[in-house]
Coordinates of C-alpha atoms in Angstrom, one line a residue:
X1 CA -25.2 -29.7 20.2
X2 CA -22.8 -28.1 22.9
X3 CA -19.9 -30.1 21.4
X4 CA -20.9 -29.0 17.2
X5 CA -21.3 -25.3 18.5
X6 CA -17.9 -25.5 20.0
X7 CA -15.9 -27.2 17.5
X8 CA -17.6 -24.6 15.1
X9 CA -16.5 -21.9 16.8
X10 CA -13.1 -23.2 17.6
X11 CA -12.5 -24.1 13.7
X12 CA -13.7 -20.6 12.0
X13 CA -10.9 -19.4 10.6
X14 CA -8.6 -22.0 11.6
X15 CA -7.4 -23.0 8.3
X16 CA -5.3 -19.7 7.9
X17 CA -2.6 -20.8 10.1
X18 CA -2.9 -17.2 11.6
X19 CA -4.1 -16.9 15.1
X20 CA -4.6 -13.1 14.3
X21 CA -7.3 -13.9 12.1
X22 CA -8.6 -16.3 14.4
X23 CA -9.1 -13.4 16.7
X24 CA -10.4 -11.1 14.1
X25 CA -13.2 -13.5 12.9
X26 CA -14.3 -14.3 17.2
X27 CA -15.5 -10.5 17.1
X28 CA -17.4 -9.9 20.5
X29 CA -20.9 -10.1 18.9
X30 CA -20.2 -13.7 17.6
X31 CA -18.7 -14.9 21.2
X32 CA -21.6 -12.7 23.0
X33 CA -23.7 -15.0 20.3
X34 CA -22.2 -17.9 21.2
X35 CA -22.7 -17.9 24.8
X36 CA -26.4 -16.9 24.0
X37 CA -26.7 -20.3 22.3
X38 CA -24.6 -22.4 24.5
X39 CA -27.0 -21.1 27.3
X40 CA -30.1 -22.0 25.7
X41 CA -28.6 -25.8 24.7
X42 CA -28.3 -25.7 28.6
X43 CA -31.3 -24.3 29.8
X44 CA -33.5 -26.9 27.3
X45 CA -31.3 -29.5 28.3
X46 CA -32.1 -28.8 31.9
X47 CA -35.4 -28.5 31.9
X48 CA -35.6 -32.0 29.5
X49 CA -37.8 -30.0 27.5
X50 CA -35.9 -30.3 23.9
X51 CA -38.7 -32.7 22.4
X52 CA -40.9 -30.0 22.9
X53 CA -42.5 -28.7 19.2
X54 CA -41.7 -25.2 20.1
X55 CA -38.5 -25.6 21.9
X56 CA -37.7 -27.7 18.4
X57 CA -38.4 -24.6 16.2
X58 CA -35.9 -22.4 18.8
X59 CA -33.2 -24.7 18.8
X60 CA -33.5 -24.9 14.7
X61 CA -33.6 -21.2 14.6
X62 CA -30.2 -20.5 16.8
X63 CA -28.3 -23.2 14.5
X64 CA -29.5 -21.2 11.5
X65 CA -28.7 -18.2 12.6
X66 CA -25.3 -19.2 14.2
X67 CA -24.3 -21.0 10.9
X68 CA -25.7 -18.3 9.0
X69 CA -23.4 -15.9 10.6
X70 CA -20.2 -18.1 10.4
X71 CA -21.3 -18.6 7.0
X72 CA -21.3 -14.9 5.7
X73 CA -17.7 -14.6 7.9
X74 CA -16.7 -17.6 5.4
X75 CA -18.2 -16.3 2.1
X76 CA -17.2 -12.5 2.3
X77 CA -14.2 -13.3 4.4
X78 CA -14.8 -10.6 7.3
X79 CA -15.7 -9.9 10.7
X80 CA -19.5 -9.9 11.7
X81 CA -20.5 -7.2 14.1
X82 CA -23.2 -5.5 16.2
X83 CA -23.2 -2.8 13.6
X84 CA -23.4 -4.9 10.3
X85 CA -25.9 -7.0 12.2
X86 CA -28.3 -4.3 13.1
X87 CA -27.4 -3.2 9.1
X88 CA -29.1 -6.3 8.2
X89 CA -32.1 -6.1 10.7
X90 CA -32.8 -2.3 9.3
X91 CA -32.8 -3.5 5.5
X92 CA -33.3 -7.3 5.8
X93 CA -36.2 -6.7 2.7
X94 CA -33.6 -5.8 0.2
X95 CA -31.0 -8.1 1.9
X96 CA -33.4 -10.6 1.8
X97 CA -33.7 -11.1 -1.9
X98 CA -29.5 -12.0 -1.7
X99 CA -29.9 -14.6 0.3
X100 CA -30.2 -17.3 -2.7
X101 CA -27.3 -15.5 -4.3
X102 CA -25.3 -16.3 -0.9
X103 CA -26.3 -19.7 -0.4
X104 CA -24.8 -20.0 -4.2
X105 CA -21.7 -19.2 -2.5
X106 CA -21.5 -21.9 0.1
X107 CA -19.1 -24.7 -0.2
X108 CA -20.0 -29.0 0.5
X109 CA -18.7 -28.5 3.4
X110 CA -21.0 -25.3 5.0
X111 CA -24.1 -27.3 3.8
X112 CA -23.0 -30.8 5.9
X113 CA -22.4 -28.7 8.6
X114 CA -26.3 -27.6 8.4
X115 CA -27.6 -30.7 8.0
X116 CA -25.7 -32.5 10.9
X117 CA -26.9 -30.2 12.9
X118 CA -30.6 -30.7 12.2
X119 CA -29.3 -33.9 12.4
X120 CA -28.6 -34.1 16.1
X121 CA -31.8 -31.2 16.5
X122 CA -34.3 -33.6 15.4
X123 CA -33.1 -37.3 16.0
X124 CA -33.2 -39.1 19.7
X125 CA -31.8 -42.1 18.6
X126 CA -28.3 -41.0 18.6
X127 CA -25.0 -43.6 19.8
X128 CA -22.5 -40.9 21.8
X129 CA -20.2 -42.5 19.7
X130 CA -21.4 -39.8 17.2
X131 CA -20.3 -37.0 19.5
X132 CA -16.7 -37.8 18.2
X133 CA -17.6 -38.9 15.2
X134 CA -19.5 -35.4 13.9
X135 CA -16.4 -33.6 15.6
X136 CA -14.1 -35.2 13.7
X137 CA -15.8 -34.7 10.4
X138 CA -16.4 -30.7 11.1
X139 CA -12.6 -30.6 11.6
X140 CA -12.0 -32.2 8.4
X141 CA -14.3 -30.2 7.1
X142 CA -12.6 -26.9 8.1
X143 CA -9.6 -27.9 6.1
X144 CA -12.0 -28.9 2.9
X145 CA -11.1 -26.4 0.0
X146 CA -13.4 -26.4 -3.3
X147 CA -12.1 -25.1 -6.0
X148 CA -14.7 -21.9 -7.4
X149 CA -16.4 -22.2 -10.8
X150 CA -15.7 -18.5 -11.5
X151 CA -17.7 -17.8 -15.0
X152 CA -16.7 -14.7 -15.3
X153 CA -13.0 -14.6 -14.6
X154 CA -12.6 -15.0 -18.5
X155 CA -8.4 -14.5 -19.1
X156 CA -9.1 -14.4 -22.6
X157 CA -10.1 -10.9 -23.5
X158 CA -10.5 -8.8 -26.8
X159 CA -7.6 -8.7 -28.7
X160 CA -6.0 -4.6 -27.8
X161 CA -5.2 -4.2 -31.6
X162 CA -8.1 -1.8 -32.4
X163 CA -9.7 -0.1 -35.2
X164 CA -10.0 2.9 -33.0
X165 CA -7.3 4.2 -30.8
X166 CA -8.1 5.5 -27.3
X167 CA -6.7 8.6 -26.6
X168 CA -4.9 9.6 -23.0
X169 CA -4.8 13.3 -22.6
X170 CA -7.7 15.8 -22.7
X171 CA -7.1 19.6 -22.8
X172 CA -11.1 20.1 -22.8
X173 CA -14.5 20.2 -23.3
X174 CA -16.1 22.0 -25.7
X175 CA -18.0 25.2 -24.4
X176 CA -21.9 24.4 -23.5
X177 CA -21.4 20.4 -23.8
X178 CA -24.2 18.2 -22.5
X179 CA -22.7 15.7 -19.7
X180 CA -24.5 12.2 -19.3
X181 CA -22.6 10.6 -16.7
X182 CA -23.7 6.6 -16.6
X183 CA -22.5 4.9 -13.7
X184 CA -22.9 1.1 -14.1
X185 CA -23.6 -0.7 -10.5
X186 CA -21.1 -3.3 -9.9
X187 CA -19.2 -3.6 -13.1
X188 CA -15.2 -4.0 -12.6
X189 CA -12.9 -2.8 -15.5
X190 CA -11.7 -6.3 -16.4
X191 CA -15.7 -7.0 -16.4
X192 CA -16.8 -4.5 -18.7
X193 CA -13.6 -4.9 -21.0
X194 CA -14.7 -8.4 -22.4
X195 CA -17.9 -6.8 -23.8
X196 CA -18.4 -4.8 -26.8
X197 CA -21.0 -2.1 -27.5
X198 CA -22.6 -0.5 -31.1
X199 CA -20.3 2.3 -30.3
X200 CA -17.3 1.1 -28.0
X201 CA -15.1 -1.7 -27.7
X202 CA -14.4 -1.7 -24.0
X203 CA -10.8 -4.3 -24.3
X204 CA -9.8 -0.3 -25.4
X205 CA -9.8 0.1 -21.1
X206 CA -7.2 -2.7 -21.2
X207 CA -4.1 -1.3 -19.1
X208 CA -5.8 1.7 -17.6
X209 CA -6.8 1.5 -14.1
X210 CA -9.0 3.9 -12.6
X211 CA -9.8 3.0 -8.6
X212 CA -12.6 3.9 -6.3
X213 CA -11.7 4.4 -2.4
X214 CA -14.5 2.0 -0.9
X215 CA -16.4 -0.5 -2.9
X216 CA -19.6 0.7 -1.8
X217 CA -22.8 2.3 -3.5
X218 CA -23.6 5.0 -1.8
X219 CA -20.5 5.8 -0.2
X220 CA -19.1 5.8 -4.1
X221 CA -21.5 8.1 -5.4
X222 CA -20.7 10.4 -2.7
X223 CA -17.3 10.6 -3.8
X224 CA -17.8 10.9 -7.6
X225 CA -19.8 14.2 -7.0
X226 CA -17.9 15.6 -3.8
X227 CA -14.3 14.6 -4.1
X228 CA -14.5 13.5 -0.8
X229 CA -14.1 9.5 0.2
X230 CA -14.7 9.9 3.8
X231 CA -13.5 7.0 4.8
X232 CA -13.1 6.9 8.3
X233 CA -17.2 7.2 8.4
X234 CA -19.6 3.8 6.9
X235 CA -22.3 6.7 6.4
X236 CA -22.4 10.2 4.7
X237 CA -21.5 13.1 6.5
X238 CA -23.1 16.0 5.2
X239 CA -22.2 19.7 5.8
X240 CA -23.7 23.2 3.7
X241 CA -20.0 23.7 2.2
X242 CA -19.8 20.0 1.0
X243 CA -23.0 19.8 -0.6
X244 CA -22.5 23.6 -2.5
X245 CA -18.8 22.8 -3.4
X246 CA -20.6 19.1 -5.2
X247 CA -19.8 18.9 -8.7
X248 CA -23.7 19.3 -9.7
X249 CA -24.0 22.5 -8.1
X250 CA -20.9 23.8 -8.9
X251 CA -21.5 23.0 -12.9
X252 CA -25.0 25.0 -12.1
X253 CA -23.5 27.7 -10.3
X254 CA -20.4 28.6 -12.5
X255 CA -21.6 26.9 -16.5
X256 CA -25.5 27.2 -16.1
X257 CA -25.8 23.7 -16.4
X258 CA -29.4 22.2 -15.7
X259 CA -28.9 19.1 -13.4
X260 CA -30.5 15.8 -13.3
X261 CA -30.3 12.6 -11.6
X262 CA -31.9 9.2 -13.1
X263 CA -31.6 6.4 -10.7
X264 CA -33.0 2.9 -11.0
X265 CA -32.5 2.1 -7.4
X266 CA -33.6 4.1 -4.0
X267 CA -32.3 7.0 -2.7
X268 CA -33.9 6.4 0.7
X269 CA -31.2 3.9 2.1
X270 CA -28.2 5.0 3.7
X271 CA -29.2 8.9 3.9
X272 CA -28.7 9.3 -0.1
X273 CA -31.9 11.4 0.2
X274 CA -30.6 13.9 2.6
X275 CA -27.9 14.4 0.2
X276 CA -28.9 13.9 -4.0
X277 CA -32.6 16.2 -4.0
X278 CA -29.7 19.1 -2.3
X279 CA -27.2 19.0 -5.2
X280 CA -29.6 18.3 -8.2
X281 CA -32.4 20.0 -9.6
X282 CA -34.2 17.3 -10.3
X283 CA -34.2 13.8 -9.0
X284 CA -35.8 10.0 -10.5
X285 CA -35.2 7.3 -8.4
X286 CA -36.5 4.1 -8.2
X287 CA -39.7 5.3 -6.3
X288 CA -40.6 8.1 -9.0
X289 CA -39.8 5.6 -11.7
X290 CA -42.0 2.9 -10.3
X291 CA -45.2 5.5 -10.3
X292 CA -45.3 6.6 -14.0
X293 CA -43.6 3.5 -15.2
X294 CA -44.3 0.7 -12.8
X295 CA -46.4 -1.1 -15.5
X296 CA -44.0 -1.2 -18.4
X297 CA -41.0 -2.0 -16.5
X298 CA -40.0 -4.5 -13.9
X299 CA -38.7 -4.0 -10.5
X300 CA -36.6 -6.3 -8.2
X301 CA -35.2 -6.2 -4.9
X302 CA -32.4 -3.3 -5.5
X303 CA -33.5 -1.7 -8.2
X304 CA -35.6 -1.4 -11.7
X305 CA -35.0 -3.2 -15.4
X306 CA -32.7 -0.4 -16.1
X307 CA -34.9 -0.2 -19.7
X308 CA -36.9 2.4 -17.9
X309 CA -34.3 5.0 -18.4
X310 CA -34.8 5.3 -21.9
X311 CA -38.2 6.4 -21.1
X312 CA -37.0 8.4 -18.4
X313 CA -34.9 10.5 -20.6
X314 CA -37.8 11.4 -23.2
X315 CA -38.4 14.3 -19.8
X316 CA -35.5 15.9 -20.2
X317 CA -35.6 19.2 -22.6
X318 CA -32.5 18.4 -25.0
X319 CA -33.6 21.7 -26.7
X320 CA -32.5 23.9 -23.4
X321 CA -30.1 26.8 -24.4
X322 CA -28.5 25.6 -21.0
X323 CA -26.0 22.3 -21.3
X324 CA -27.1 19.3 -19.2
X325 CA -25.5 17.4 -16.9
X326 CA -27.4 14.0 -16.4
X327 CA -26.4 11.3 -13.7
X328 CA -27.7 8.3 -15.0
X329 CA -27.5 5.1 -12.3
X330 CA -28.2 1.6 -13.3
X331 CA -28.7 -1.2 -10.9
X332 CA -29.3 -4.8 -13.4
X333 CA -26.3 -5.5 -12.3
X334 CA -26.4 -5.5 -8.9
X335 CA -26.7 -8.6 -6.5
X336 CA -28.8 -11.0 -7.1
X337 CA -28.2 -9.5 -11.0
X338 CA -31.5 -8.5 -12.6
X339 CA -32.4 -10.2 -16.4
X340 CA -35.2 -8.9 -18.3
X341 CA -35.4 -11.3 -20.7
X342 CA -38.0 -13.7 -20.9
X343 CA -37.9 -17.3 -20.9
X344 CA -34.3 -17.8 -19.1
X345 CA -35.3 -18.4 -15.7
X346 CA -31.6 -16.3 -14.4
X347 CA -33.0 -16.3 -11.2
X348 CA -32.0 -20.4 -10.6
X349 CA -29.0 -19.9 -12.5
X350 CA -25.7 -18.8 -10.4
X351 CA -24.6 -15.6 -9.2
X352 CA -21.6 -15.7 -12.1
X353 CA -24.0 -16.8 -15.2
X354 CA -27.0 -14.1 -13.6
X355 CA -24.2 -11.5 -13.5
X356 CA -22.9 -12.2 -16.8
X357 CA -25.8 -12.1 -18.6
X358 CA -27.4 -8.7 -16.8
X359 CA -24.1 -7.1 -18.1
X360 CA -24.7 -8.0 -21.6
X361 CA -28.1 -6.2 -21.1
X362 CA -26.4 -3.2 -19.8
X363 CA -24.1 -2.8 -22.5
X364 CA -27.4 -2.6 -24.4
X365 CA -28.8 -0.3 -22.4
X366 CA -25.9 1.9 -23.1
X367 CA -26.0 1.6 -26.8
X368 CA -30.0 3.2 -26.4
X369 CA -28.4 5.5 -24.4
X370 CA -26.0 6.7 -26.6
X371 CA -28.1 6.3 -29.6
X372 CA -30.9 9.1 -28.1
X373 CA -28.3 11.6 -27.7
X374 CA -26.5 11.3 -30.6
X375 CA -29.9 11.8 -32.5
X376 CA -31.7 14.0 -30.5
X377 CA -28.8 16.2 -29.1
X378 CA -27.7 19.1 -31.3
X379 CA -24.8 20.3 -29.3
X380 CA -21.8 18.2 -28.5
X381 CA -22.6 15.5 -25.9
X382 CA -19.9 13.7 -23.6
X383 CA -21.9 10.4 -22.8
X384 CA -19.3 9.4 -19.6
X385 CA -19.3 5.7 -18.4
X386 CA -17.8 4.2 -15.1
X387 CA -19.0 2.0 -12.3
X388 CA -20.1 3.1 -8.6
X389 CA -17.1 -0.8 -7.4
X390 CA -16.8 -3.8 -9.2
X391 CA -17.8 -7.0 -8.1
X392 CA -16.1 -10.4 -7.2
X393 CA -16.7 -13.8 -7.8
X394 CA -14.5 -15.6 -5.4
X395 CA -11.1 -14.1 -6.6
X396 CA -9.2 -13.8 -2.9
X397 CA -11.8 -15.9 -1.5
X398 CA -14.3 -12.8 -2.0
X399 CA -17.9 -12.8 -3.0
X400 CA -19.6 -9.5 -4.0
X401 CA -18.5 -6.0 -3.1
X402 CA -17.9 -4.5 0.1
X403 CA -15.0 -6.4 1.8
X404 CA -12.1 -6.9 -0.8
X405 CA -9.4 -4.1 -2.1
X406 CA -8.2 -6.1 -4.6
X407 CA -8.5 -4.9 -8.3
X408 CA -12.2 -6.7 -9.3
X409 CA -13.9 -4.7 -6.8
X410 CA -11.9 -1.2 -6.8
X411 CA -10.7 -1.1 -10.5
X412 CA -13.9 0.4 -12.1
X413 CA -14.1 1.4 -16.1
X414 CA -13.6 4.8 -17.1
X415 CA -13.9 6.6 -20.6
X416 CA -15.1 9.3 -22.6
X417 CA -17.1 9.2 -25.4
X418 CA -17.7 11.9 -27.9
X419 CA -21.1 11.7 -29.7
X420 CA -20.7 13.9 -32.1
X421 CA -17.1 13.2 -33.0
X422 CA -17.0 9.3 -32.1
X423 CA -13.8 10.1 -30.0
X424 CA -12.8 8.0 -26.7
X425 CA -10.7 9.1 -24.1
X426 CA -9.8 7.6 -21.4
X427 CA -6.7 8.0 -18.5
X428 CA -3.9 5.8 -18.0
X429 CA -4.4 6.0 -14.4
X430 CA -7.0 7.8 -12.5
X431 CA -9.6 7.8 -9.2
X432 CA -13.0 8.9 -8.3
X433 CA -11.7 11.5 -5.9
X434 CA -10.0 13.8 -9.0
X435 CA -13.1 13.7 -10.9
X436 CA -15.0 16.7 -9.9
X437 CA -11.5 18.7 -10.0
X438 CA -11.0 16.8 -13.3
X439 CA -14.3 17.8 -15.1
X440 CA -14.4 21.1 -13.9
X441 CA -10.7 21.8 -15.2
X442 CA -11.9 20.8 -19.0
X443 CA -14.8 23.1 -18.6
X444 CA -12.4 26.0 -17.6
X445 CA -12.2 27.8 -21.2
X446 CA -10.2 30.8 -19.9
X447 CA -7.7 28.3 -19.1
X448 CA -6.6 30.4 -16.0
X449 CA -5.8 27.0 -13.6
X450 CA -3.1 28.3 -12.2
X451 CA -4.5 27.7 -8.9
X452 CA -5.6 23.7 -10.1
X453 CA -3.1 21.2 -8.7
X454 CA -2.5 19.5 -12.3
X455 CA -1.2 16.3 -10.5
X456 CA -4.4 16.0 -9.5
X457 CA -6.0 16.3 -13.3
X458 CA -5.9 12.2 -14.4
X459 CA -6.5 13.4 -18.4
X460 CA -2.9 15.6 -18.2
X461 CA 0.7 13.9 -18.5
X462 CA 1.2 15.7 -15.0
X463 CA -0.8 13.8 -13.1
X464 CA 0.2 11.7 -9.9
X465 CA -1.7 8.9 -8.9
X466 CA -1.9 8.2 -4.6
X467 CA -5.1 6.8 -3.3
X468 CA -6.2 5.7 0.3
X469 CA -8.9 2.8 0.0
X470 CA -10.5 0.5 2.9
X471 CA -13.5 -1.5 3.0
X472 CA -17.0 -1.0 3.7
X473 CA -17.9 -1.6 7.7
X474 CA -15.0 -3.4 7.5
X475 CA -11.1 -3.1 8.8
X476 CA -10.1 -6.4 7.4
X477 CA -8.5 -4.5 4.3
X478 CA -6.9 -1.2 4.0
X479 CA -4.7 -0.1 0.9
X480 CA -2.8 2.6 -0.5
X481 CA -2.1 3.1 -4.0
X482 CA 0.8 5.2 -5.3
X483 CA 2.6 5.8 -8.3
X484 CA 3.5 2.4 -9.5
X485 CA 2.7 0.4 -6.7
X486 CA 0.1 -1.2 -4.7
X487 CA 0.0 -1.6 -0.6
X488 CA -2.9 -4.1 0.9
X489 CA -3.0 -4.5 4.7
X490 CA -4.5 -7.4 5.6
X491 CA -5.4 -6.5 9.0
X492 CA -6.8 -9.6 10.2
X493 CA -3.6 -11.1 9.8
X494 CA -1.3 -8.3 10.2
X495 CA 0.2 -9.0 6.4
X496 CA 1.0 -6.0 4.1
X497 CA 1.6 -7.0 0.7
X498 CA 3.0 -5.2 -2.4
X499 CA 1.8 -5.6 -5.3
X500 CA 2.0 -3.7 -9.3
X501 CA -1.1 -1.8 -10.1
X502 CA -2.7 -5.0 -12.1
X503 CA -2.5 -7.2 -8.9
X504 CA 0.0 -9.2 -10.3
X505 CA 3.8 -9.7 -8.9
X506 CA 2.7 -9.9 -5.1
X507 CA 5.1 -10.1 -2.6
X508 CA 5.0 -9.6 1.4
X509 CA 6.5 -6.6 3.3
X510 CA 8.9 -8.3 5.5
X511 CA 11.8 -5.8 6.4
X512 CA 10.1 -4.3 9.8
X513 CA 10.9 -1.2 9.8
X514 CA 9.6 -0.4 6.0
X515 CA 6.3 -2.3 7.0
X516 CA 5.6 -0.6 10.0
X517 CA 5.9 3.1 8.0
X518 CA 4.0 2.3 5.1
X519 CA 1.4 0.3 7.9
X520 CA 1.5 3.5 10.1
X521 CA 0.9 6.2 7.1
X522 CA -2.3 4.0 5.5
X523 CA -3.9 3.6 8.8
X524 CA -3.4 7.6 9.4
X525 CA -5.4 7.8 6.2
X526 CA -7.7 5.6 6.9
X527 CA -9.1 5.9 10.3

């Protein structure tokens, strides 16, 4: 085992042809890991105690573990370290329930790697000639590239031609309109745009881009109601100003608005409860749902059957001579992708097909939505729909959210809908962190913003688009977006690449003195 360990370690990350990423991917928790395992092949070996049934079970767990780790390094292409490990430990019962969703992930060549080492865990009768043999193959191995079955990259979308035109400037909202805010959980742009709703056909989002500065739940819904991306921080900082200057409390303090949040996941994970129950009046998350509706509705790992919201809803007093403003989170769509329908067995289906069909139930979910306020609502409602990231499905050799920049985790949907009026809007270009300057604007009836930056308003022709983004617990990526153009930092391999807003047209920064000013301004953002 001394000699699959090693050649393990010395192949991960290999293929790149970069020793910087090399480095990146030997962070000192894997080589402090390392060393723990190489020590204990010793010490068993020493003591000629490896046929022992308990010293069996130890050895089997370390491989596991070790190519579990190299595993998630391969899969989500980033670093493992103390701090994402200890991440795990603390929430290993949600994390848990992923775990068949990130085996799905695994290539061939991971799962020989497995089973030759139970191989040469559990047989005696082994010819050294093996030794060379089982080296030989994991270098091979190392260079094996599958080719991903992505079912949701689908090129072909919606034709734009439209019965309904989407409009890109907004002077305002109407005085005293309800504000139902739905934010879909992992749902890219180029995702949602292939679907089509009752009410909306979302190819209308075709070639608008609206970004999000971490693809990351909690740190996304921080920014959507604070401005704020804090990205130099994996964890919310909270201060008195930040959470009276939120969007939630500001609509209460300065348009009487009565505030609610409806959450099918948990606010107690990652310090969201130290910071949601302080900016709303009322808060329904997963646990409150689970208590009065528990037995209509079911739960899984991350969150509920996001069904449960229409029932939820029924609470809330649409009569009110205040205007609402309702943050409505779903979670279906999250890892390992929730289905409530009966009879398909999604959960031994893979990640792409689960995925798929949990966001045709949300688009179903929105149509109920949208159909309770239209009919119960007598004032104008604005029934607003984005996503907290996006999700990816091996696009840059990424899997889920977290860890890529790229447009299928950061490129979120973004519209308006008018219930009343049947009118969409939604911004050429636009990010999370203008939102609470952007809705607050439109509310403004007196119309004296002289003191509003309206570069910073996404729904006016003034607007300027410049973003920072970097990923969750993560430095591999780091990205600034600006005007027409797009700036990824891979800094695993010390590569900046430019790139238009759709991704498309790539080409690497060479000249190095341009490189190492638009390198040194992102990382002054970003750290």
């Amino acid at each position: 085992m001394f000699y699959i360990y090693l050649s393990l370690y010395c192949f991960q990350g290999i293929t790149s042809g970069s020793i910087d990423v090399w480095i990146y991917l030997h962070s000192f928790f894997l080589n402090t890991f390392t060393v723990v395992v190489l020590f204990l092949e010793f010490y068993l070996r020493y003591k000629q105690d490896q046929g022992n049934q308990y010293s069996l079970i130890l050895r089997l767990i370390s491989w596991i573990l070790y190519v579990m780790i190299l595993g998630y390094q391969q899969v989500y292409q980033t670093q493992v370290n103390y701090e994402l490990f200890i991440y795990f430990l603390k929430h290993i019962q949600l994390l848990f329930n992923d775990l068949i969703s990130f085996l799905y992930q695994w290539k061939l060549s991971q799962w020989i790697v497995l089973f030759l080492g139970f191989y040469w865990i559990l047989y005696k009768t082994r010819k050294k000639i093996f030794i060379l043999l089982s080296v030989v193959i994991l270098f091979f191995l190392s260079f094996h590239v599958e080719r991903e079955d992505l079912d949701v990259r689908n090129k072909s979308s919606i034709s734009i031609t439209q019965t309904k035109r989407v409009k890109t400037f907004l002077e305002s909202i109407p005085e005293k309109s309800n504000i139902v805010f739905v934010i879909l959980e992992g749902v890219s742009r180029k995702h949602l745009s292939t679907q089509r709703s009752n009410y909306i056909d979302f190819s209308l989002l075709e070639g608008s881009h609206f970004w999000i500065p971490m693809p990351h739940t909690s740190k996304s819904l921080f920014t959507w109601m604070t401005g704020q991306s804090q990205l130099y921080q994996t964890r919310l900082q909270l201060d008195n100003f930040l959470l009276e200057d939120s969007l939630p409390k500001q609509l209460q303090k300065k348009y009487n608005y009565q505030t609610f949040m409806i959450y099918t996941q948990s606010i107690y994970f990652e310090g969201m409860d130290r910071f949601f129950p302080k900016i709303f009046q009322t808060v329904w998350d997963k646990t409150t749902l689970e208590k009065e509706y528990g037995s209509l509705y079911s739960s899984f790992s991350w969150g509920m059957d996001d069904r449960v919201i229409l029932a939820a809803q029924k609470k809330i007093n649409l009569k009110s001579n205040d205007p609402l403003f309702v943050l409505i989170g779903l979670s279906q769509t999250h890892s390992p992708y929730f289905v409530a329908a009966n009879g398909l067995n999604s959960e031994w289906k893979s990640p792409s097909i689960r995925y798929k069909l949990a966001l045709q139930e949300e688009v179903k979910v929105l149509d109920s939505i949208i159909s309770y306020w239209k009919e119960n609502s007598d004032r104008e409602t604005v029934i607003i729909i984005s996503a907290d990231h996006g999700e990816s499905f091996g696009e840059e050799g990424a899997h889920a959210h977290n860890y890529s920049l790229y447009n299928q985790e950061t490129d979120v949907p973004f519209l308006f809908y008018f219930v009343k009026s049947g009118k969409i809007f939604s911004p050429k270009q636009g990010t999370s962190i203008d939102f609470k300057t952007t809705i607050l604007s439109l509310l403004n009836q007196n119309k004296d913003q002289v003191h509003l930056d309206r570069r910073k308003l996404f729904f006016t022709p003034d607007y300027k688009l410049e973003l920072f983004l970097k990923t969750w617990n993560s430095e591999i990526q780091k990205s600034w977006i600006i005007s027409d153009k797009k700036y990824i930092y891979h800094s695993d391999r010390d590569q900046l690449l430019e790139m238009e807003l759709d991704d498309s047209n790539r080409k690497q920064v060479i000249d190095v003195k341009l490189k190492e000013k638009l390198v040194k301004q992102i990382l002054s953002e970003t750290r």
